[in-house]
Each structure stands twice: as C-alpha cells, then as structure tokens.
mmCIF file of N, CA and C in Angstrom:
data_model
loop_
_atom_site.group_PDB
_atom_site.id
_atom_site.type_symbol
_atom_site.label_atom_id
_atom_site.label_comp_id
_atom_site.label_asym_id
_atom_site.label_seq_id
_atom_site.Cartn_x
_atom_site.Cartn_y
_atom_site.Cartn_z
ATOM 1 N N UNK A 185 -25.264 -10.144 22.145
ATOM 2 C CA UNK A 185 -24.450 -10.327 23.299
ATOM 3 C C UNK A 185 -23.156 -10.144 22.632
ATOM 4 N N UNK A 186 -22.188 -9.466 23.783
ATOM 5 C CA UNK A 186 -20.892 -9.513 23.599
ATOM 6 C C UNK A 186 -20.161 -10.633 23.882
ATOM 7 N N UNK A 187 -19.114 -10.916 22.932
ATOM 8 C CA UNK A 187 -18.342 -11.934 23.394
ATOM 9 C C UNK A 187 -17.328 -11.668 24.363
ATOM 10 N N UNK A 188 -16.753 -12.603 24.732
ATOM 11 C CA UNK A 188 -16.024 -12.488 26.164
ATOM 12 C C UNK A 188 -14.742 -11.542 25.674
ATOM 13 N N UNK A 189 -13.834 -11.489 24.622
ATOM 14 C CA UNK A 189 -13.096 -10.632 24.500
ATOM 15 C C UNK A 189 -13.453 -9.113 24.519
ATOM 16 N N UNK A 190 -14.760 -8.951 23.880
ATOM 17 C CA UNK A 190 -15.132 -7.501 24.133
ATOM 18 C C UNK A 190 -15.379 -7.264 25.432
ATOM 19 N N UNK A 191 -15.774 -8.303 26.016
ATOM 20 C CA UNK A 191 -16.155 -7.964 27.632
ATOM 21 C C UNK A 191 -14.731 -7.646 28.315
ATOM 22 N N UNK A 192 -13.758 -8.509 27.954
ATOM 23 C CA UNK A 192 -12.514 -8.268 28.841
ATOM 24 C C UNK A 192 -11.828 -7.265 28.397
ATOM 25 N N UNK A 193 -11.768 -6.734 27.048
ATOM 26 C CA UNK A 193 -11.309 -5.177 26.730
ATOM 27 C C UNK A 193 -12.029 -4.146 27.627
ATOM 28 N N UNK A 194 -13.474 -4.156 27.695
ATOM 29 C CA UNK A 194 -14.119 -2.981 28.313
ATOM 30 C C UNK A 194 -13.920 -3.233 29.696
ATOM 31 N N UNK A 195 -13.645 -4.365 30.538
ATOM 32 C CA UNK A 195 -13.166 -4.428 31.829
ATOM 33 C C UNK A 195 -11.903 -3.974 31.867
ATOM 34 N N UNK A 196 -11.094 -4.274 31.375
ATOM 35 C CA UNK A 196 -9.589 -3.806 31.385
ATOM 36 C C UNK A 196 -9.335 -2.228 30.962
ATOM 37 N N UNK A 197 -10.012 -1.773 30.075
ATOM 38 C CA UNK A 197 -9.920 -0.594 29.405
ATOM 39 C C UNK A 197 -10.571 0.492 30.362
ATOM 40 N N UNK A 198 -11.726 0.118 30.774
ATOM 41 C CA UNK A 198 -12.761 1.198 31.530
ATOM 42 C C UNK A 198 -12.859 2.448 30.522
ATOM 43 N N UNK A 199 -13.203 2.101 29.109
ATOM 44 C CA UNK A 199 -13.322 3.171 28.461
ATOM 45 C C UNK A 199 -12.203 3.938 28.189
ATOM 46 N N UNK A 200 -10.970 3.823 28.637
ATOM 47 C CA UNK A 200 -9.918 4.409 28.073
ATOM 48 C C UNK A 200 -8.984 4.219 26.767
ATOM 49 N N UNK A 201 -8.196 4.667 26.336
ATOM 50 C CA UNK A 201 -7.589 4.294 25.355
ATOM 51 C C UNK A 201 -6.943 2.850 25.768
ATOM 52 N N UNK A 202 -6.576 2.051 24.454
ATOM 53 C CA UNK A 202 -6.241 0.858 24.759
ATOM 54 C C UNK A 202 -5.173 0.326 23.592
ATOM 55 N N UNK A 203 -4.350 -0.612 23.731
ATOM 56 C CA UNK A 203 -3.239 -0.764 22.821
ATOM 57 C C UNK A 203 -3.969 -2.159 22.024
ATOM 58 N N UNK A 204 -4.061 -2.124 20.618
ATOM 59 C CA UNK A 204 -4.460 -3.038 19.931
ATOM 60 C C UNK A 204 -2.978 -3.977 19.192
ATOM 61 N N UNK A 205 -3.144 -5.094 19.348
ATOM 62 C CA UNK A 205 -2.278 -5.859 18.372
ATOM 63 C C UNK A 205 -0.916 -5.636 18.528
ATOM 64 N N UNK A 206 -0.408 -4.426 17.981
ATOM 65 C CA UNK A 206 1.108 -4.267 18.124
ATOM 66 C C UNK A 206 1.577 -3.128 19.049
ATOM 67 N N UNK A 207 0.693 -2.745 19.815
ATOM 68 C CA UNK A 207 1.481 -1.789 20.977
ATOM 69 C C UNK A 207 0.618 -0.212 20.594
ATOM 70 N N UNK A 208 0.091 -0.056 19.581
ATOM 71 C CA UNK A 208 -0.288 1.216 19.238
ATOM 72 C C UNK A 208 -1.410 1.547 19.887
ATOM 73 N N UNK A 209 -1.479 2.994 20.359
ATOM 74 C CA UNK A 209 -2.667 3.109 21.038
ATOM 75 C C UNK A 209 -3.486 3.746 20.255
ATOM 76 N N UNK A 210 -4.827 3.381 20.645
ATOM 77 C CA UNK A 210 -6.050 3.811 19.993
ATOM 78 C C UNK A 210 -6.926 4.189 20.839
ATOM 79 N N UNK A 211 -8.013 4.983 20.235
ATOM 80 C CA UNK A 211 -9.405 5.456 21.452
ATOM 81 C C UNK A 211 -10.333 4.080 21.093
ATOM 82 N N UNK A 212 -10.928 4.226 22.102
ATOM 83 C CA UNK A 212 -12.337 2.734 22.192
ATOM 84 C C UNK A 212 -13.107 3.431 20.818
ATOM 85 N N UNK A 213 -13.379 2.406 20.172
ATOM 86 C CA UNK A 213 -14.247 2.349 19.038
ATOM 87 C C UNK A 213 -15.658 2.673 19.592
ATOM 88 N N UNK A 214 -16.470 3.333 18.717
ATOM 89 C CA UNK A 214 -17.612 3.633 18.925
ATOM 90 C C UNK A 214 -18.741 2.799 18.318
ATOM 91 N N UNK A 215 -18.385 2.572 17.255
ATOM 92 C CA UNK A 215 -19.090 1.217 16.671
ATOM 93 C C UNK A 215 -18.185 0.279 15.992
ATOM 94 N N UNK A 216 -18.922 -0.468 15.128
ATOM 95 C CA UNK A 216 -18.539 -1.996 14.540
ATOM 96 C C UNK A 216 -17.777 -1.144 13.380
ATOM 97 N N UNK A 217 -18.298 -0.226 12.345
ATOM 98 C CA UNK A 217 -17.251 -0.166 11.426
ATOM 99 C C UNK A 217 -15.962 0.826 12.056
ATOM 100 N N UNK A 218 -16.223 1.659 13.038
ATOM 101 C CA UNK A 218 -14.765 2.204 13.475
ATOM 102 C C UNK A 218 -13.971 1.154 13.915
ATOM 103 N N UNK A 219 -14.370 0.208 14.553
ATOM 104 C CA UNK A 219 -13.539 -0.970 15.441
ATOM 105 C C UNK A 219 -12.755 -1.599 14.142
ATOM 106 N N UNK A 220 -13.639 -2.095 13.009
ATOM 107 C CA UNK A 220 -12.937 -2.575 12.087
ATOM 108 C C UNK A 220 -11.642 -1.758 11.244
ATOM 109 N N UNK A 221 -11.947 -0.233 11.168
ATOM 110 C CA UNK A 221 -10.915 0.587 10.885
ATOM 111 C C UNK A 221 -9.894 0.465 11.703
ATOM 112 N N UNK A 222 -9.824 0.439 13.008
ATOM 113 C CA UNK A 222 -8.842 0.409 13.721
ATOM 114 C C UNK A 222 -8.044 -0.946 13.655
ATOM 115 N N UNK A 223 -8.688 -1.880 13.244
ATOM 116 C CA UNK A 223 -7.961 -3.094 13.249
ATOM 117 C C UNK A 223 -7.279 -3.165 11.992
ATOM 118 N N UNK A 224 -7.753 -2.734 10.772
ATOM 119 C CA UNK A 224 -7.324 -2.609 9.683
ATOM 120 C C UNK A 224 -5.780 -1.511 9.676
ATOM 121 N N UNK A 225 -6.169 -0.482 10.529
ATOM 122 C CA UNK A 225 -5.003 0.137 10.491
ATOM 123 C C UNK A 225 -3.808 -0.247 11.379
ATOM 124 N N UNK A 226 -4.288 -0.691 12.322
ATOM 125 C CA UNK A 226 -3.094 -1.418 13.214
ATOM 126 C C UNK A 226 -2.479 -2.549 12.515
ATOM 127 N N UNK A 227 -3.290 -3.468 11.794
ATOM 128 C CA UNK A 227 -2.306 -4.519 11.012
ATOM 129 C C UNK A 227 -1.740 -3.748 10.080
ATOM 130 N N UNK A 228 -2.160 -2.723 9.279
ATOM 131 C CA UNK A 228 -1.285 -2.420 8.238
ATOM 132 C C UNK A 228 0.302 -1.697 8.883
ATOM 133 N N UNK A 229 0.083 -1.030 10.148
ATOM 134 C CA UNK A 229 1.062 -0.639 10.595
ATOM 135 C C UNK A 229 2.207 -1.907 11.158
ATOM 136 N N UNK A 230 1.673 -2.801 11.606
ATOM 137 C CA UNK A 230 2.207 -4.239 11.950
ATOM 138 C C UNK A 230 3.082 -4.764 10.966
ATOM 139 N N UNK A 231 2.392 -4.521 9.538
ATOM 140 C CA UNK A 231 3.028 -5.038 8.354
ATOM 141 C C UNK A 231 4.243 -4.360 7.983
ATOM 142 N N UNK A 232 4.135 -2.821 7.863
ATOM 143 C CA UNK A 232 4.979 -1.917 7.599
ATOM 144 C C UNK A 232 6.446 -2.252 8.460
ATOM 145 N N UNK A 233 6.246 -2.625 9.961
ATOM 146 C CA UNK A 233 7.097 -2.843 10.456
ATOM 147 C C UNK A 233 7.763 -3.920 10.256
ATOM 148 N N UNK A 234 7.294 -5.282 9.991
ATOM 149 C CA UNK A 234 8.005 -6.430 9.550
ATOM 150 C C UNK A 234 8.267 -6.601 8.039
ATOM 151 N N UNK A 235 7.611 -5.741 7.201
ATOM 152 C CA UNK A 235 7.985 -5.769 5.879
ATOM 153 C C UNK A 235 8.624 -4.426 5.345
ATOM 154 N N UNK A 236 10.067 -4.229 5.510
ATOM 155 C CA UNK A 236 10.420 -3.077 5.013
ATOM 156 C C UNK A 236 10.256 -2.671 3.742
ATOM 157 N N UNK A 237 9.626 -3.716 2.748
ATOM 158 C CA UNK A 237 9.506 -3.413 1.191
ATOM 159 C C UNK A 237 8.111 -3.252 1.014
ATOM 160 N N UNK A 238 7.288 -2.778 1.893
ATOM 161 C CA UNK A 238 5.965 -2.693 2.014
ATOM 162 C C UNK A 238 5.399 -1.955 0.561
ATOM 163 N N UNK A 239 6.086 -0.662 0.339
ATOM 164 C CA UNK A 239 5.831 0.031 -0.335
ATOM 165 C C UNK A 239 6.035 -0.416 -1.810
ATOM 166 N N UNK A 240 7.188 -1.112 -1.951
ATOM 167 C CA UNK A 240 7.432 -1.643 -3.438
ATOM 168 C C UNK A 240 6.380 -2.886 -3.749
ATOM 169 N N UNK A 241 6.348 -3.723 -2.652
ATOM 170 C CA UNK A 241 5.102 -4.660 -2.678
ATOM 171 C C UNK A 241 3.675 -4.051 -3.259
ATOM 172 N N UNK A 242 3.187 -2.907 -2.639
ATOM 173 C CA UNK A 242 1.985 -2.391 -2.884
ATOM 174 C C UNK A 242 2.264 -1.712 -4.352
ATOM 175 N N UNK A 243 3.177 -1.381 -4.799
ATOM 176 C CA UNK A 243 3.125 -0.761 -6.201
ATOM 177 C C UNK A 243 3.473 -2.114 -6.996
ATOM 178 N N UNK A 244 3.894 -3.017 -6.762
ATOM 179 C CA UNK A 244 3.862 -3.954 -7.866
ATOM 180 C C UNK A 244 2.617 -4.729 -8.010
ATOM 181 N N UNK A 245 1.569 -4.741 -6.902
ATOM 182 C CA UNK A 245 0.108 -5.217 -6.986
ATOM 183 C C UNK A 245 -0.576 -4.197 -7.786
ATOM 184 N N UNK A 246 -0.351 -2.766 -7.419
ATOM 185 C CA UNK A 246 -1.158 -1.870 -8.529
ATOM 186 C C UNK A 246 -0.754 -2.028 -9.810
ATOM 187 N N UNK A 247 0.674 -2.030 -10.056
ATOM 188 C CA UNK A 247 0.739 -2.189 -11.505
ATOM 189 C C UNK A 247 0.146 -3.409 -12.185
ATOM 190 N N UNK A 248 0.116 -4.516 -11.416
ATOM 191 C CA UNK A 248 -0.778 -5.794 -12.018
ATOM 192 C C UNK A 248 -2.214 -5.401 -12.105
ATOM 193 N N UNK A 249 -2.620 -4.617 -11.278
ATOM 194 C CA UNK A 249 -4.122 -4.334 -11.102
ATOM 195 C C UNK A 249 -4.200 -3.311 -12.526
ATOM 196 N N UNK A 250 -3.492 -2.365 -12.587
ATOM 197 C CA UNK A 250 -3.691 -1.265 -13.673
ATOM 198 C C UNK A 250 -3.195 -2.114 -15.091
ATOM 199 N N UNK A 251 -2.666 -3.040 -14.839
ATOM 200 C CA UNK A 251 -2.055 -3.328 -16.514
ATOM 201 C C UNK A 251 -2.789 -5.181 -16.819
ATOM 202 N N UNK A 252 -4.229 -5.213 -16.345
ATOM 203 C CA UNK A 252 -4.531 -6.439 -16.369
ATOM 204 C C UNK A 252 -4.002 -7.636 -16.014
ATOM 205 N N UNK A 253 -3.238 -7.661 -15.008
ATOM 206 C CA UNK A 253 -2.402 -8.633 -14.591
ATOM 207 C C UNK A 253 -1.537 -9.210 -15.440
ATOM 208 N N UNK A 254 -0.920 -8.491 -16.471
ATOM 209 C CA UNK A 254 0.150 -8.690 -17.560
ATOM 210 C C UNK A 254 1.599 -8.606 -16.665
ATOM 211 N N UNK A 255 2.069 -9.848 -16.325
ATOM 212 C CA UNK A 255 3.310 -9.584 -15.535
ATOM 213 C C UNK A 255 4.455 -8.834 -16.209
ATOM 214 N N UNK A 256 4.615 -9.287 -17.543
ATOM 215 C CA UNK A 256 5.717 -8.511 -18.291
ATOM 216 C C UNK A 256 5.736 -6.938 -18.252
ATOM 217 N N UNK A 257 4.519 -6.382 -18.081
ATOM 218 C CA UNK A 257 4.320 -4.839 -18.107
ATOM 219 C C UNK A 257 4.752 -4.283 -16.666
ATOM 220 N N UNK A 258 4.819 -5.426 -15.732
ATOM 221 C CA UNK A 258 5.534 -4.787 -14.558
ATOM 222 C C UNK A 258 6.781 -5.608 -14.052
ATOM 223 N N UNK A 259 7.381 -5.595 -14.845
ATOM 224 C CA UNK A 259 8.753 -6.259 -14.713
ATOM 225 C C UNK A 259 9.527 -5.208 -14.069
ATOM 226 N N UNK A 260 9.685 -4.318 -14.111
ATOM 227 C CA UNK A 260 10.238 -3.098 -13.403
ATOM 228 C C UNK A 260 9.933 -3.131 -12.044
ATOM 229 N N UNK A 261 8.850 -3.092 -11.579
ATOM 230 C CA UNK A 261 8.465 -3.409 -9.983
ATOM 231 C C UNK A 261 8.665 -4.452 -9.349
ATOM 232 N N UNK A 262 8.512 -5.419 -10.283
ATOM 233 C CA UNK A 262 9.016 -6.605 -9.591
ATOM 234 C C UNK A 262 10.597 -6.962 -9.532
ATOM 235 N N UNK A 263 11.486 -6.213 -10.112
ATOM 236 C CA UNK A 263 12.654 -6.196 -10.172
ATOM 237 C C UNK A 263 12.879 -5.214 -8.929
ATOM 238 N N UNK A 264 12.291 -4.205 -8.760
ATOM 239 C CA UNK A 264 12.686 -3.235 -7.612
ATOM 240 C C UNK A 264 12.215 -3.854 -6.268
ATOM 241 N N UNK A 265 11.189 -4.611 -6.409
ATOM 242 C CA UNK A 265 10.720 -5.507 -5.093
ATOM 243 C C UNK A 265 11.863 -6.246 -4.731
ATOM 244 N N UNK A 266 12.244 -6.949 -5.678
ATOM 245 C CA UNK A 266 13.211 -8.114 -5.458
ATOM 246 C C UNK A 266 14.537 -7.599 -4.877
ATOM 247 N N UNK A 267 14.922 -6.479 -5.550
ATOM 248 C CA UNK A 267 16.230 -5.805 -4.938
ATOM 249 C C UNK A 267 16.118 -5.356 -3.425
ATOM 250 N N UNK A 268 15.171 -4.801 -3.029
ATOM 251 C CA UNK A 268 14.356 -4.283 -1.993
ATOM 252 C C UNK A 268 14.699 -5.564 -0.957
ATOM 253 N N UNK A 269 14.092 -6.513 -1.351
ATOM 254 C CA UNK A 269 14.118 -7.834 -0.229
ATOM 255 C C UNK A 269 15.546 -8.405 -0.319
ATOM 256 N N UNK A 270 15.996 -8.135 -1.310
ATOM 257 C CA UNK A 270 17.466 -9.005 -1.187
ATOM 258 C C UNK A 270 18.330 -8.026 -0.368
ATOM 259 N N UNK A 271 18.116 -6.657 -0.464
ATOM 260 C CA UNK A 271 18.992 -5.668 0.479
ATOM 261 C C UNK A 271 18.612 -5.812 1.856
ATOM 262 N N UNK A 272 17.362 -5.936 2.125
ATOM 263 C CA UNK A 272 17.257 -5.695 3.609
ATOM 264 C C UNK A 272 17.173 -7.294 4.210
ATOM 265 N N UNK A 273 17.477 -8.442 3.355
ATOM 266 C CA UNK A 273 17.891 -9.751 3.772
ATOM 267 C C UNK A 273 19.256 -9.745 3.968
ATOM 268 N N UNK A 274 19.900 -8.867 3.439
ATOM 269 C CA UNK A 274 21.500 -8.905 3.884
ATOM 270 C C UNK A 274 21.721 -7.945 4.885
ATOM 271 N N UNK A 275 20.898 -7.180 4.808
ATOM 272 C CA UNK A 275 21.076 -6.186 6.304
ATOM 273 C C UNK A 275 20.491 -7.197 7.624
ATOM 274 N N UNK A 276 19.624 -7.740 7.370
ATOM 275 C CA UNK A 276 19.331 -8.771 8.625
ATOM 276 C C UNK A 276 20.494 -9.982 8.829
ATOM 277 N N UNK A 277 21.073 -10.376 7.790
ATOM 278 C CA UNK A 277 22.468 -11.427 8.078
ATOM 279 C C UNK A 277 23.387 -10.749 8.790
ATOM 280 N N UNK A 278 23.836 -9.275 7.980
ATOM 281 C CA UNK A 278 24.761 -8.695 8.679
ATOM 282 C C UNK A 278 24.729 -8.507 10.120
ATOM 283 N N UNK A 279 23.421 -7.781 10.581
ATOM 284 C CA UNK A 279 23.105 -7.566 11.783
ATOM 285 C C UNK A 279 23.296 -8.897 12.912
ATOM 286 N N UNK A 280 22.632 -9.917 12.092
ATOM 287 C CA UNK A 280 22.754 -11.404 12.894
ATOM 288 C C UNK A 280 23.953 -11.495 13.319
ATOM 289 N N UNK A 281 25.094 -11.537 12.259
ATOM 290 C CA UNK A 281 26.283 -11.913 12.552
ATOM 291 C C UNK A 281 26.865 -11.118 13.298
ATOM 292 N N UNK A 282 26.615 -9.789 13.468
ATOM 293 C CA UNK A 282 27.331 -8.982 14.497
ATOM 294 C C UNK A 282 26.352 -8.773 15.984
ATOM 295 N N UNK A 283 25.487 -9.592 15.983
ATOM 296 C CA UNK A 283 24.586 -10.025 17.409
ATOM 297 C C UNK A 283 23.991 -8.571 17.670
ATOM 298 N N UNK A 284 23.592 -7.885 16.636
ATOM 299 C CA UNK A 284 22.538 -7.005 16.894
ATOM 300 C C UNK A 284 21.044 -7.448 16.866
ATOM 301 N N UNK A 285 20.334 -7.131 17.828
ATOM 302 C CA UNK A 285 18.993 -7.313 17.794
ATOM 303 C C UNK A 285 17.967 -6.071 17.925
ATOM 304 N N UNK A 286 16.991 -5.989 17.339
ATOM 305 C CA UNK A 286 16.335 -7.302 16.375
ATOM 306 C C UNK A 286 17.332 -7.184 15.053
ATOM 307 N N UNK A 287 17.207 -8.271 14.368
ATOM 308 C CA UNK A 287 17.941 -8.312 13.177
ATOM 309 C C UNK A 287 17.380 -7.514 12.015
ATOM 310 N N UNK A 288 16.027 -7.433 12.039
ATOM 311 C CA UNK A 288 15.710 -6.224 10.970
ATOM 312 C C UNK A 288 15.360 -4.989 11.803
ATOM 313 N N UNK A 289 16.192 -3.618 11.542
ATOM 314 C CA UNK A 289 16.069 -2.455 12.124
ATOM 315 C C UNK A 289 14.517 -2.134 12.113
ATOM 316 N N UNK A 290 14.244 -1.180 13.267
ATOM 317 C CA UNK A 290 12.961 -0.554 13.282
ATOM 318 C C UNK A 290 13.015 0.483 12.149
ATOM 319 N N UNK A 291 11.573 0.515 11.958
ATOM 320 C CA UNK A 291 11.172 1.183 10.773
ATOM 321 C C UNK A 291 11.911 2.778 11.086
ATOM 322 N N UNK A 292 11.992 3.324 12.037
ATOM 323 C CA UNK A 292 12.699 4.570 12.049
ATOM 324 C C UNK A 292 14.160 4.551 11.838
ATOM 325 N N UNK A 293 14.927 3.669 12.101
ATOM 326 C CA UNK A 293 16.321 3.402 11.529
ATOM 327 C C UNK A 293 16.468 3.151 10.178
ATOM 328 N N UNK A 294 15.449 2.696 9.589
ATOM 329 C CA UNK A 294 15.893 2.166 7.826
ATOM 330 C C UNK A 294 16.250 3.097 6.907
ATOM 331 N N UNK A 295 15.567 4.540 7.068
ATOM 332 C CA UNK A 295 16.119 5.302 6.121
ATOM 333 C C UNK A 295 17.525 5.620 6.429
ATOM 334 N N UNK A 296 18.024 5.850 7.496
ATOM 335 C CA UNK A 296 19.340 5.863 7.749
ATOM 336 C C UNK A 296 20.299 4.940 7.282
ATOM 337 N N UNK A 297 20.045 3.961 7.534
ATOM 338 C CA UNK A 297 20.316 2.605 6.749
ATOM 339 C C UNK A 297 20.864 2.785 5.324
ATOM 340 N N UNK A 298 19.521 2.769 4.671
ATOM 341 C CA UNK A 298 19.710 2.931 3.509
ATOM 342 C C UNK A 298 20.919 4.246 2.762
ATOM 343 N N UNK A 299 20.662 5.398 3.509
ATOM 344 C CA UNK A 299 21.478 6.666 2.983
ATOM 345 C C UNK A 299 22.705 5.909 3.309
ATOM 346 N N UNK A 300 22.959 5.277 4.296
ATOM 347 C CA UNK A 300 24.887 4.820 4.683
ATOM 348 C C UNK A 300 25.042 3.916 3.623
ATOM 349 N N UNK A 301 24.342 3.023 3.265
ATOM 350 C CA UNK A 301 24.288 2.365 1.984
ATOM 351 C C UNK A 301 24.672 2.944 0.649
ATOM 352 N N UNK A 302 23.909 3.644 0.439
ATOM 353 C CA UNK A 302 24.117 4.375 -0.919
ATOM 354 C C UNK A 302 25.388 5.468 -0.782
ATOM 355 N N UNK A 303 26.165 6.093 0.215
ATOM 356 C CA UNK A 303 27.017 6.611 0.465
ATOM 357 C C UNK A 303 28.070 5.884 0.212
ATOM 358 N N UNK A 304 28.144 4.459 0.690
ATOM 359 C CA UNK A 304 29.232 3.721 0.888
ATOM 360 C C UNK A 304 29.327 3.158 -0.531
ATOM 361 N N UNK A 305 28.181 3.012 -1.339
ATOM 362 C CA UNK A 305 28.344 2.562 -2.754
ATOM 363 C C UNK A 305 28.792 3.820 -3.743
ATOM 364 N N UNK A 306 28.690 4.925 -3.452
ATOM 365 C CA UNK A 306 29.174 6.086 -4.119
ATOM 366 C C UNK A 306 30.516 6.156 -3.897
ATOM 367 N N UNK A 307 31.154 5.766 -2.672
ATOM 368 C CA UNK A 307 32.391 6.101 -2.167
ATOM 369 C C UNK A 307 33.044 4.872 -3.046
ATOM 370 N N UNK A 308 32.482 3.583 -3.148
ATOM 371 C CA UNK A 308 33.129 2.681 -3.607
ATOM 372 C C UNK A 308 33.385 2.732 -5.093
ATOM 373 N N UNK A 309 32.721 3.410 -5.694
ATOM 374 C CA UNK A 309 32.772 3.974 -7.212
ATOM 375 C C UNK A 309 31.959 2.943 -7.992
ATOM 376 N N UNK A 310 30.779 2.574 -7.175
ATOM 377 C CA UNK A 310 29.983 1.588 -8.106
ATOM 378 C C UNK A 310 28.571 2.658 -8.265
ATOM 379 N N UNK A 311 28.599 3.812 -8.280
ATOM 380 C CA UNK A 311 27.461 4.445 -8.417
ATOM 381 C C UNK A 311 26.495 4.499 -7.181
ATOM 382 N N UNK A 312 25.297 4.907 -7.559
ATOM 383 C CA UNK A 312 24.185 4.960 -6.166
ATOM 384 C C UNK A 312 23.042 4.827 -6.825
ATOM 385 N N UNK A 313 22.123 5.709 -6.697
ATOM 386 C CA UNK A 313 20.697 5.988 -7.154
ATOM 387 C C UNK A 313 20.180 4.802 -7.694
#
C-alpha cells in the first residue's frame, strides 16, 4: 500500500517531472532504487548549496579514511577546511553588513568571489595562491 505522500506526488505530478526538496527538476522514479538515488543526489546538491566548503569537507573525511583515522596525518586537510569556513564566514558577515541577501552567495557566484579575493590579496602585496 502506498503512503499518502506518494499518492499525493502521483496526483500532483500526473507522471510528469517534479521538483524534489530543493527545486531541482527530476524525472519520476521507476522503482524504489531510482527514487533513493534521486533523493541522494538532490540532498547532495542542497548540501553543496548550503556548504561552500563541501569539497574540503569531503577531502578531510577521505584523508581520515585512507589514514586509519589518524588526525595528525590529515592536518593539512583540516587546516584547509578551517580556512575555507573562515573565508565564507567573513563573506557572509560582509554581505550581511552591506544588506546583501542572501548572505551566502549562490554557488554560481562563488568562484568569482574567490577570484576577486585572491586578486585583492595579490594587489595588497600579501601573496595569493
């Protein structure tokens, strides 16, 4: 027996594409495995939208996994993740002070913001890279 949510989705979508969780268009699932994959992929995209340091986060976990969870072997990855979080926290603060909404820029604007920040650092004589 189908649950009420599944019945509602079928009624609303009428077999067409529907939006899952974060507004991403997906085709209707043919089976439970495909449905779970759609949920997983949509959740990941939502996490990337909310966490600009997702890549650094995953690299630090990967390092831990590959090094038998010895934290000292992954210090570089942890420091990189920390710097990323600090950078985007500062960007949020500056945007909030300036009245820019949303405080965290959308994913498509982030590369440009990073390039501008690095260019500014180079021009200030503090190096970059």
